[in-house]
XYZ file of C-alpha atoms in Angstrom:
677
model
C -0.068 0.311 -0.524
C 1.622 3.581 -1.294
C 1.543 5.917 2.140
C -1.115 7.720 1.216
C -3.041 4.762 0.706
C -1.816 3.986 4.452
C -2.251 7.227 5.766
C -6.242 7.283 4.172
C -6.263 3.790 6.061
C -5.245 4.937 9.208
C -7.729 7.886 9.701
C -10.557 6.720 7.984
C -10.371 3.988 11.497
C -10.585 7.088 13.791
C -12.610 9.426 12.072
C -14.787 9.868 9.137
C -13.341 12.528 6.957
C -9.632 12.376 6.172
C -7.722 15.245 7.825
C -4.295 15.968 5.264
C -3.275 19.813 6.735
C -1.541 21.666 6.015
C 0.946 20.151 9.168
C 1.988 22.176 11.903
C 0.284 24.618 14.477
C 0.547 24.542 18.177
C 2.496 22.233 19.943
C 2.518 21.715 23.624
C 4.299 19.219 25.345
C 5.843 16.341 24.205
C 7.045 12.956 26.852
C 7.926 9.639 26.066
C 7.402 6.537 26.850
C 9.508 5.628 29.955
C 9.957 2.170 28.129
C 9.702 2.429 24.669
C 11.124 6.239 23.830
C 10.107 5.620 20.429
C 7.127 5.979 21.334
C 5.359 10.048 22.019
C 2.854 12.000 23.031
C 2.143 15.398 22.278
C -0.397 17.800 23.846
C -1.876 20.880 21.747
C -3.605 24.110 23.057
C -7.532 22.337 21.627
C -7.377 19.607 23.683
C -5.802 17.488 21.572
C -3.150 14.469 22.509
C -1.139 13.279 19.603
C 1.346 9.896 19.649
C 3.936 8.985 17.417
C 5.563 5.637 17.392
C 8.714 6.311 15.124
C 10.557 8.838 17.753
C 8.467 11.835 16.215
C 8.481 11.130 12.496
C 4.862 10.595 11.817
C 2.125 10.817 14.710
C -1.726 9.869 14.446
C -4.296 11.625 16.946
C -5.488 9.729 20.212
C -8.217 11.372 21.867
C -10.101 14.917 22.850
C -9.544 15.318 26.150
C -13.756 16.287 27.328
C -14.315 16.736 24.016
C -13.439 20.341 24.553
C -11.320 22.795 21.380
C -10.160 25.272 25.318
C -8.099 23.153 27.042
C -4.655 23.644 27.151
C -2.650 20.528 27.920
C 1.148 21.516 28.807
C 1.955 18.099 31.243
C 1.760 14.677 29.763
C 2.620 12.177 31.971
C 3.457 8.021 31.238
C 3.495 5.866 34.432
C 6.489 3.630 34.593
C 5.621 0.872 35.428
C 2.385 0.140 33.378
C 2.665 2.433 29.917
C -1.070 1.723 29.146
C -1.380 4.556 31.730
C -1.962 8.465 30.948
C -2.002 11.379 33.215
C -2.923 14.640 31.257
C -2.747 17.973 33.416
C -5.300 20.485 31.703
C -6.417 24.278 31.811
C -8.607 26.546 30.036
C -7.361 29.291 27.970
C -10.814 31.219 28.717
C -11.476 30.622 31.761
C -10.162 29.149 35.492
C -10.787 25.075 35.002
C -9.712 22.730 33.657
C -8.224 19.109 35.733
C -6.397 15.900 35.727
C -7.442 13.056 33.042
C -6.013 9.892 33.235
C -6.188 7.193 31.049
C -5.972 2.961 31.391
C -5.885 2.165 28.243
C -3.395 3.935 26.322
C -5.531 6.882 25.484
C -8.943 4.881 24.243
C -10.851 6.283 27.339
C -10.177 8.424 29.828
C -11.974 9.591 33.180
C -11.510 13.209 34.888
C -9.744 12.539 38.307
C -11.981 14.072 41.052
C -10.485 15.639 43.884
C -8.597 18.014 40.873
C -12.145 18.141 38.910
C -12.805 21.963 37.425
C -9.196 23.055 38.741
C -6.691 24.742 35.971
C -4.432 21.983 36.416
C -0.367 24.178 35.187
C 2.419 20.901 35.774
C 2.569 17.935 36.789
C 5.816 15.766 38.474
C 6.980 12.860 39.438
C 9.304 11.131 42.451
C 12.268 8.781 40.146
C 12.899 7.363 43.939
C 9.262 6.966 44.656
C 7.233 6.776 41.063
C 3.276 6.689 43.226
C 4.562 9.648 44.310
C 3.586 12.125 41.722
C 2.343 16.210 42.750
C 0.327 18.366 40.653
C 0.715 22.550 40.554
C -2.651 24.553 39.885
C -3.999 27.768 40.380
C -5.407 26.682 44.033
C -1.755 25.289 45.269
C 0.278 22.359 45.362
C -1.433 18.524 45.760
C 0.180 15.355 46.749
C -1.019 12.074 45.470
C 1.076 8.974 46.773
C -0.944 6.336 44.935
C -0.093 7.055 40.822
C -2.313 9.977 41.010
C -5.842 8.289 42.206
C -6.125 10.798 44.867
C -5.113 13.831 45.381
C -4.084 16.127 48.983
C -3.867 19.616 49.107
C -0.750 20.369 50.629
C 0.177 24.215 50.475
C -1.894 26.092 52.697
C -5.300 26.288 51.553
C -6.603 29.976 50.891
C -2.194 30.447 50.658
C -1.690 34.649 49.377
C 1.635 32.644 48.314
C 1.724 29.233 47.174
C -1.089 29.784 44.388
C -1.096 29.666 40.505
C 1.878 26.899 40.727
C 2.940 27.400 37.225
C 5.647 24.675 37.694
C 7.012 21.728 40.255
C 9.494 19.118 40.781
C 10.455 16.170 43.077
C 14.011 15.661 44.261
C 14.765 12.594 42.766
C 15.962 10.537 46.317
C 13.614 12.191 48.414
C 9.894 12.475 47.304
C 9.463 14.882 50.313
C 11.904 17.502 49.085
C 8.913 19.393 46.232
C 9.927 22.659 44.416
C 6.934 25.249 43.252
C 7.294 28.127 40.640
C 4.795 30.468 41.113
C 3.316 33.516 38.720
C 5.348 35.647 41.478
C 8.924 33.421 42.752
C 9.407 29.852 43.499
C 9.403 27.810 46.836
C 10.917 24.853 48.447
C 9.265 21.722 51.129
C 11.581 19.464 52.725
C 8.796 17.760 54.686
C 6.189 16.846 52.559
C 3.979 20.120 52.341
C 4.190 20.645 55.884
C 6.206 23.612 55.461
C 7.366 25.756 52.743
C 10.078 27.964 52.761
C 10.315 31.150 49.390
C 13.514 30.568 47.900
C 13.004 33.371 46.414
C 16.821 34.794 46.897
C 18.550 36.071 43.261
C 15.258 36.115 41.609
C 14.402 39.352 40.120
C 11.243 39.948 42.556
C 7.837 38.870 40.764
C 8.822 36.942 38.550
C 7.020 34.022 36.281
C 8.833 30.669 36.999
C 7.703 28.697 34.535
C 9.817 25.356 34.951
C 12.450 23.932 37.047
C 14.474 20.810 36.878
C 16.718 19.148 40.083
C 19.683 17.016 37.887
C 18.402 13.791 38.458
C 22.575 12.789 39.576
C 23.662 15.630 41.969
C 19.969 16.954 43.180
C 21.762 20.553 45.101
C 22.539 21.271 41.492
C 18.548 23.203 40.647
C 17.475 25.525 37.350
C 14.743 27.572 37.265
C 13.637 29.155 34.841
C 11.039 32.788 34.447
C 10.435 36.097 33.098
C 13.197 37.312 34.244
C 16.048 34.671 32.550
C 17.515 31.545 33.985
C 18.848 30.901 37.730
C 20.870 27.928 39.411
C 21.543 27.077 41.988
C 24.634 24.541 43.414
C 23.410 23.936 47.256
C 19.388 22.508 45.947
C 18.107 25.866 47.041
C 18.972 25.002 50.500
C 17.200 28.263 52.611
C 20.335 28.012 55.171
C 22.620 28.374 52.648
C 25.129 30.362 53.742
C 27.943 29.799 51.209
C 27.441 32.819 49.148
C 24.461 34.439 50.487
C 22.416 33.892 47.331
C 20.164 30.587 46.824
C 20.203 31.098 42.657
C 22.110 32.849 40.648
C 21.063 34.151 37.483
C 22.970 32.453 34.306
C 23.923 34.852 31.932
C 24.687 34.358 28.470
C 20.645 34.687 27.632
C 19.837 38.013 25.930
C 17.297 39.557 28.529
C 14.911 40.298 25.487
C 14.161 37.209 25.746
C 11.748 37.124 28.908
C 10.307 33.993 28.575
C 11.955 30.750 29.096
C 8.718 28.307 28.650
C 10.683 24.585 29.439
C 14.401 23.476 30.278
C 15.241 20.440 28.802
C 18.790 18.686 30.615
C 20.956 16.701 28.948
C 20.136 12.681 30.258
C 24.213 11.480 29.447
C 25.826 15.137 29.278
C 24.186 16.753 32.376
C 26.610 20.045 31.597
C 24.584 20.165 28.994
C 20.914 22.275 29.306
C 18.509 23.379 26.687
C 16.351 26.538 27.115
C 12.816 26.964 25.500
C 12.704 30.364 25.228
C 10.302 32.560 23.439
C 12.416 34.283 21.327
C 14.238 30.894 19.685
C 16.041 27.896 21.720
C 19.370 27.930 23.794
C 21.704 25.270 24.608
C 24.589 25.552 27.262
C 27.565 22.580 27.228
C 29.228 23.341 30.215
C 26.284 23.917 33.212
C 25.489 27.110 32.065
C 28.523 29.142 32.116
C 27.694 30.241 28.430
C 24.807 29.249 26.238
C 24.503 29.607 22.521
C 21.637 30.104 20.685
C 20.303 26.813 17.849
C 17.224 28.574 16.293
C 16.120 31.661 15.012
C 14.631 34.435 17.637
C 11.412 34.056 15.966
C 11.072 30.384 17.678
C 8.551 30.336 20.499
C 9.696 26.964 22.130
C 7.433 25.431 24.315
C 9.120 22.272 25.502
C 11.495 20.377 24.526
C 12.086 16.180 24.066
C 15.330 14.996 24.491
C 16.200 11.032 23.869
C 17.377 9.213 26.656
C 18.519 6.444 23.421
C 20.319 9.369 21.673
C 21.327 13.153 22.855
C 21.778 13.689 19.402
C 18.000 13.503 19.072
C 16.216 16.580 19.841
C 12.175 17.580 19.960
C 10.758 20.932 20.102
C 7.173 21.894 20.874
C 6.930 24.861 19.188
C 3.950 27.723 18.288
C 2.717 27.730 14.663
C 5.309 25.444 13.659
C 4.826 22.286 15.561
C 7.019 19.963 16.151
C 11.011 20.615 14.824
C 13.559 17.450 14.966
C 17.298 17.541 15.172
C 19.458 15.029 14.806
C 22.913 16.238 15.772
C 22.642 18.115 19.263
C 20.503 20.842 17.973
C 22.539 22.547 15.887
C 19.863 21.985 12.967
C 15.982 21.575 13.069
C 13.635 20.771 10.325
C 10.254 20.530 11.239
C 8.512 16.349 12.125
C 4.981 17.344 11.686
C 3.322 14.731 9.233
C 0.089 13.761 11.038
C -0.469 16.802 12.951
C -2.438 19.949 12.205
C -3.124 22.143 14.764
C -4.306 25.286 12.087
C -6.927 27.441 11.663
C -8.375 27.930 7.750
C -10.672 30.222 7.132
C -11.193 30.408 3.528
C -10.916 28.150 0.112
C -11.144 28.842 -3.428
C -9.071 27.464 -6.397
C -8.761 28.818 -9.872
C -10.689 29.047 -13.452
C -9.523 25.047 -14.139
C -9.702 24.186 -10.638
C -6.684 22.338 -10.231
C -5.032 24.682 -7.617
C -6.498 25.572 -4.765
C -5.658 27.800 -2.331
C -6.694 27.876 1.646
C -5.881 31.169 3.890
C -4.931 30.604 7.660
C -5.097 33.239 10.524
C -2.684 33.387 13.640
C 0.355 31.417 12.260
C 2.230 34.372 11.243
C 4.864 33.193 8.979
C 4.420 29.726 9.335
C 0.772 30.008 7.630
C -0.990 33.193 5.232
C -2.023 31.002 2.057
C -0.650 27.345 1.303
C -1.929 25.430 -2.051
C -2.469 22.238 -2.875
C -2.403 21.074 -6.383
C -4.247 17.504 -5.976
C -7.637 18.190 -4.304
C -6.135 18.902 -1.362
C -4.748 16.347 -0.157
C -1.407 17.914 -0.245
C -0.970 21.485 0.589
C 2.508 24.166 0.950
C 3.097 27.875 1.926
C 3.072 30.013 -0.531
C 2.965 32.844 1.497
C 6.285 35.108 0.081
C 4.701 38.738 0.176
C 2.518 38.749 3.285
C 5.067 39.053 6.031
C 2.868 36.835 8.192
C -0.214 38.545 7.479
C -3.604 36.874 8.753
C -5.531 35.812 5.586
C -9.426 36.195 5.518
C -10.438 35.751 1.998
C -9.052 34.571 -1.113
C -10.883 34.670 -4.288
C -9.145 34.486 -8.375
C -9.705 36.700 -10.982
C -11.268 37.057 -14.629
C -7.812 35.327 -15.365
C -7.037 33.414 -12.699
C -4.429 35.832 -10.628
C -5.327 35.087 -6.998
C -6.256 37.507 -4.891
C -6.120 37.518 -0.835
C -8.052 39.879 1.411
C -5.700 40.401 4.964
C -6.221 42.566 8.021
C -4.199 44.994 6.931
C -4.921 45.372 2.600
C -5.151 43.136 -0.323
C -2.570 41.490 -2.641
C -2.316 39.429 -5.676
C -0.175 36.522 -6.457
C 2.311 37.481 -9.602
C 5.336 34.967 -9.505
C 4.449 32.421 -7.045
C 5.136 35.730 -4.470
C 2.446 38.649 -3.362
C 2.449 42.118 -4.335
C 0.827 44.873 -1.965
C -2.294 45.609 -4.080
C -3.870 48.044 -2.123
C -3.887 50.867 -4.190
C -7.273 52.674 -4.554
C -9.374 55.326 -5.561
C -10.097 58.079 -3.486
C -13.523 58.586 -2.707
C -15.648 61.932 -3.383
C -17.148 63.785 -0.706
C -20.647 62.298 -0.829
C -23.553 64.272 -0.507
C -26.271 64.234 2.173
C -28.358 62.061 0.033
C -24.914 59.716 -0.485
C -24.446 59.201 3.397
C -28.071 58.960 5.065
C -28.898 55.833 6.038
C -31.190 53.426 2.776
C -34.458 53.523 3.546
C -36.736 51.797 -0.172
C -38.042 48.668 1.440
C -37.241 45.700 -1.529
C -40.698 44.518 -3.031
C -40.413 40.966 -5.041
C -41.542 42.231 -8.403
C -38.523 44.921 -8.324
C -35.762 43.670 -9.905
C -32.765 45.715 -11.494
C -34.538 45.970 -15.020
C -37.359 46.838 -13.463
C -36.373 49.448 -11.325
C -37.207 53.663 -12.663
C -34.527 55.214 -13.447
C -35.254 57.571 -11.713
C -35.004 55.092 -8.705
C -31.131 54.514 -9.135
C -28.254 55.857 -7.544
C -24.929 55.464 -9.264
C -21.619 55.272 -7.232
C -19.691 58.388 -6.875
C -16.935 59.152 -9.034
C -14.003 60.495 -8.130
C -11.519 62.716 -9.457
C -9.231 62.715 -6.726
C -5.722 60.880 -6.204
C -5.286 57.615 -6.005
C -4.498 56.845 -2.397
C -2.987 53.341 -0.136
C -5.900 51.399 2.396
C -4.779 49.722 4.756
C -8.125 47.925 5.300
C -9.089 44.588 6.509
C -10.495 42.696 3.773
C -12.952 40.059 5.089
C -14.702 38.310 2.099
C -14.151 38.369 -1.712
C -16.494 36.694 -4.223
C -15.717 37.381 -7.858
C -18.070 37.823 -10.962
C -17.454 37.928 -14.785
C -16.925 41.423 -14.962
C -16.115 42.201 -10.421
C -14.165 41.728 -7.839
C -16.128 42.442 -4.905
C -14.737 42.801 -1.350
C -16.656 42.984 2.374
C -13.998 45.632 3.994
C -13.654 47.385 7.429
C -14.011 50.433 5.230
C -17.593 49.071 3.627
C -17.902 47.187 -0.153
C -15.161 47.876 -2.251
C -15.407 46.891 -6.143
C -12.991 46.106 -8.731
C -12.749 45.454 -11.979
C -13.012 41.211 -13.142
C -8.981 41.401 -12.738
C -9.211 42.438 -8.851
C -7.468 46.661 -9.969
C -9.125 49.842 -9.640
C -10.230 49.657 -5.854
C -12.777 51.711 -5.256
C -15.448 52.595 -2.055
C -19.252 51.574 -2.979
C -20.527 54.725 -2.355
C -24.266 53.406 -3.180
C -23.561 52.270 0.618
C -23.019 52.646 4.005
C -22.116 49.979 5.727
C -19.191 50.467 7.892
C -17.524 47.556 8.733
C -18.994 45.101 5.769
C -18.672 41.088 6.717
C -20.358 39.339 4.029
C -20.515 39.550 0.283
C -22.622 37.363 -1.831
C -23.190 37.194 -5.536
C -25.769 35.556 -7.783
C -25.641 37.402 -11.316
C -26.308 40.811 -11.213
C -27.952 40.213 -7.848
C -25.419 41.267 -4.570
C -26.247 40.977 -0.790
C -23.982 42.642 1.417
C -24.216 42.047 5.654
C -22.339 43.603 8.205
C -23.352 41.920 11.987
C -26.593 43.995 12.618
C -27.346 44.567 9.178
C -28.558 42.846 5.653
C -28.469 45.455 1.998
C -29.612 44.015 -1.268
C -28.631 45.371 -5.018
C -30.330 44.611 -8.426
C -28.097 46.073 -10.199
C -24.583 45.100 -9.774
C -24.467 47.383 -7.106
C -25.537 50.516 -8.329
C -27.650 50.812 -5.786
C -28.951 49.201 -2.736
C -31.761 48.555 -0.674
C -32.187 47.270 2.925
C -33.001 43.659 3.900
C -34.336 43.617 7.072
C -33.348 40.563 9.353
C -35.485 37.360 10.737
C -36.560 38.693 13.739
C -34.930 35.311 15.681
C -32.030 36.439 14.523
C -29.722 38.928 16.722
C -25.760 38.506 14.436
C -25.052 38.331 11.072
C -22.767 34.911 10.374
C -22.999 34.223 6.888
C -25.369 34.918 3.584
C -25.172 33.001 0.272
C -27.472 33.838 -2.950
C -28.666 30.797 -4.819
C -29.219 29.646 -7.697
C -32.751 30.678 -7.582
C -32.434 34.226 -6.514
C -33.259 33.392 -3.265
C -31.733 35.273 0.056
C -30.166 33.012 2.698
C -28.668 34.377 6.284
C -27.037 32.221 9.170
C -25.975 32.952 12.757
C -25.978 31.610 16.412
C -30.206 30.826 15.942
C -30.104 29.251 12.523
C -30.424 29.274 8.936
C -32.872 31.186 7.298
C -34.318 31.667 3.719
C -35.863 34.617 1.172
C -37.890 33.928 -1.923
C -38.859 37.688 -1.631
C -35.834 39.687 -1.115
C -35.846 39.724 2.591
C -39.676 40.453 2.688
C -40.112 37.350 4.908
C -38.555 34.570 6.374
C -38.119 30.784 6.511
C -36.656 27.895 7.846
C -35.881 24.959 5.521
C -37.892 22.219 7.222
C -35.724 18.900 8.907
C -32.776 21.632 8.994
C -32.159 21.945 12.814
C -28.889 23.710 12.729
C -27.515 26.570 14.928
C -24.431 27.861 15.516
C -24.259 28.791 11.882
C -20.540 29.294 10.962
C -20.656 29.465 6.789
C -23.950 29.333 4.107
C -22.311 28.303 0.599
C -24.684 28.399 -2.048
C -22.985 25.266 -4.586
C -24.845 26.218 -8.028
C -23.089 22.872 -9.647
C -24.482 20.687 -7.122
C -27.536 22.544 -7.204
C -27.694 22.992 -3.356
C -27.136 24.843 -0.263
C -24.452 23.849 2.056
C -24.831 25.147 5.300
C -21.710 24.195 8.730
C -21.834 25.160 12.515
C -19.461 25.695 14.549
C -21.176 23.043 16.784
C -21.760 20.637 15.247
C -19.581 17.514 13.499
C -21.957 17.853 10.509
C -22.556 18.832 7.085
C -25.877 20.018 6.011
C -27.372 20.377 1.980
C -30.332 21.746 1.198
C -31.153 20.256 -2.467
C -32.561 22.119 -4.497
C -35.451 23.508 -5.783
C -37.048 21.565 -3.083
C -34.917 21.852 -0.085
C -34.601 18.588 0.673
C -31.958 17.943 3.258
C -29.370 15.629 3.686
C -25.783 15.425 5.522
C -22.428 14.149 6.669
C -20.767 13.023 9.628
C -17.860 14.800 8.997
C -15.889 14.283 12.720
C -14.835 17.028 13.051
C -16.524 20.073 13.870
C -16.468 22.533 10.784
C -15.969 26.118 9.864
C -17.228 24.884 6.071
C -16.685 22.837 3.478
C -16.844 23.641 -0.122
C -16.893 21.381 -3.777
C -13.655 21.021 -5.524
C -13.226 18.357 -8.202
C -15.886 14.847 -7.234
C -15.649 15.606 -3.454
C -15.914 17.717 -0.529
C -13.462 20.076 1.215
C -14.091 21.478 4.692
C -11.620 23.405 7.202
C -12.489 22.131 10.339
C -12.219 24.487 13.423
C -8.886 24.000 14.710
C -7.083 21.191 13.041
C -6.237 22.340 9.158
C -8.633 20.617 6.533
C -10.206 17.925 6.483
C -11.784 15.601 2.933
C -14.787 13.934 2.358
C -13.046 10.157 2.440
C -14.617 9.245 -0.584
C -12.991 11.017 -2.812
C -14.838 10.607 -6.861
C -18.431 10.209 -8.058
C -19.547 12.225 -4.912
C -23.768 11.445 -6.155
C -25.673 14.691 -5.095
C -28.985 12.871 -5.641
C -28.042 9.503 -3.497
C -25.428 10.785 -1.815
C -25.967 8.008 1.058
C -22.957 5.169 -0.375
C -20.853 8.086 -0.358
C -21.227 8.581 4.210
C -24.436 11.195 3.925
C -27.596 10.634 4.869
C -30.846 11.800 3.668
C -33.592 13.442 5.697
């Protein structure tokens, strides 16, 4: 079986639709099975756990913890005596909750530990001399377990105003009663299992967040701590009564003060003088126990975790923001991506060129690792094509009349030329609007009206300007192509260009700041902000307001289908109108809320609907609105037809593709995974 065939087979077993990248994204934590270092687990910031069985060469999904997309997994522990037993510390990005989750079957099933239920669990540590002894750091304090994590007891003072918000923990390798705890405002230590705690802040800059603590497994007097203010080292075990130097920690030199956050420290198990420091400005390494440090990566690499192969110190993996997993086989001298099978990406737009052979997607939040990716095989494989975008988020994509791709970003629009994106943000300066131009539109569209029947006196042509053109820095939220123009919903209102995407102008006949959505069918143009909609029946020359459905509180998606019907969706559901917005209806048997996207697929004679709270893709067939649906297995942002199959974007996990990628039978979709309702 070929490589992709084997991958598809594995993916089909795990999920109805295939996840196909683009690979990479935010990786948070890495840990290996003590009995089999080739088996690693990775934590993410969307609640997913991944596993690699070949030392990080490829990844597969294991579990979605608590089915929550907001859980950050910074700590994973594998039971030293039973590799099937996995403990995961989790906390929410948005709230103060989380928990400790345990699997007894290699991640197939999970349960939440009772005493730490609902807590923001930030760190986990284990005693090397007594593996049953575990410690955990939460926002409430330090917890300890003597039975491998089955039960936990708070060992820091309850309600303490000092020992709380515990970001890091460590246990002395020889004495499980010696425990270190790093908080958001300095480190602490107990030598009696938590009965008494001492602040070990001497030598550390006040109010330092302590992200990582490591104790030398062979010489417990050597302790490293990393903080937002730098890296610190103690050669006396940070002993509170030490008088050797008057300081329990000393700040190591060689790392610039601008590298303010050192998120993770990792010590080479074979050469303990070699320590790696993962910072928000790259990876640093010392080979002389902290006397000198060298930066091993670019300063734009944000390192969340460092893993050193216990069988081969030359093999180093980094968990990074945006770049996913980076792998080195020369002790950290050089790194390359190692993300096959792992995608933690926010894809928000998709477009194809005239022939449909090339498919492009736009990403958010990945800076230099994101932008635009291109596929030449219908979405199976992806290559980054972001040169010239300078790390900008891409909100929208569309092809011009000659197939040239345009990208709408948070800061203007760009044109793809010779595999590089060029600034295309020259826009004609708007004419000073008259009072009539600036006033809100009040005409009401009736079903009998059309572009042909509208009286000439009612038409309000777009104002022309003789003022010099200027560069704009507006957000292009949406782009849509017609036979003779390209329209955009932007933060400055609706804009229009010619069919080649040139000569951009603000549509002055419509006053709609922050126009988020634009949909087109022939001469009909539907534009919407979050709270308003307007309709043009004459290519945008004149506009009429469209009342939202009474139940709808905010617009999240719009479309115009092949019959000229209007569609709008949001938190309350999806609605359509056959009379230009005069009245609104719901589709029978289409029970959906939290609508993310509506797409009029004219070639398939259907309207496709996705929702943020559902794994399903819904199709309303035209003209009878018969509903079919697919269970994709993923929370979906949108789907689009590409050739003979559907390609979709999950909320956080990149592109997913319909399993049956050949012969999508819309009339009878059941063989390809759809259900008729």
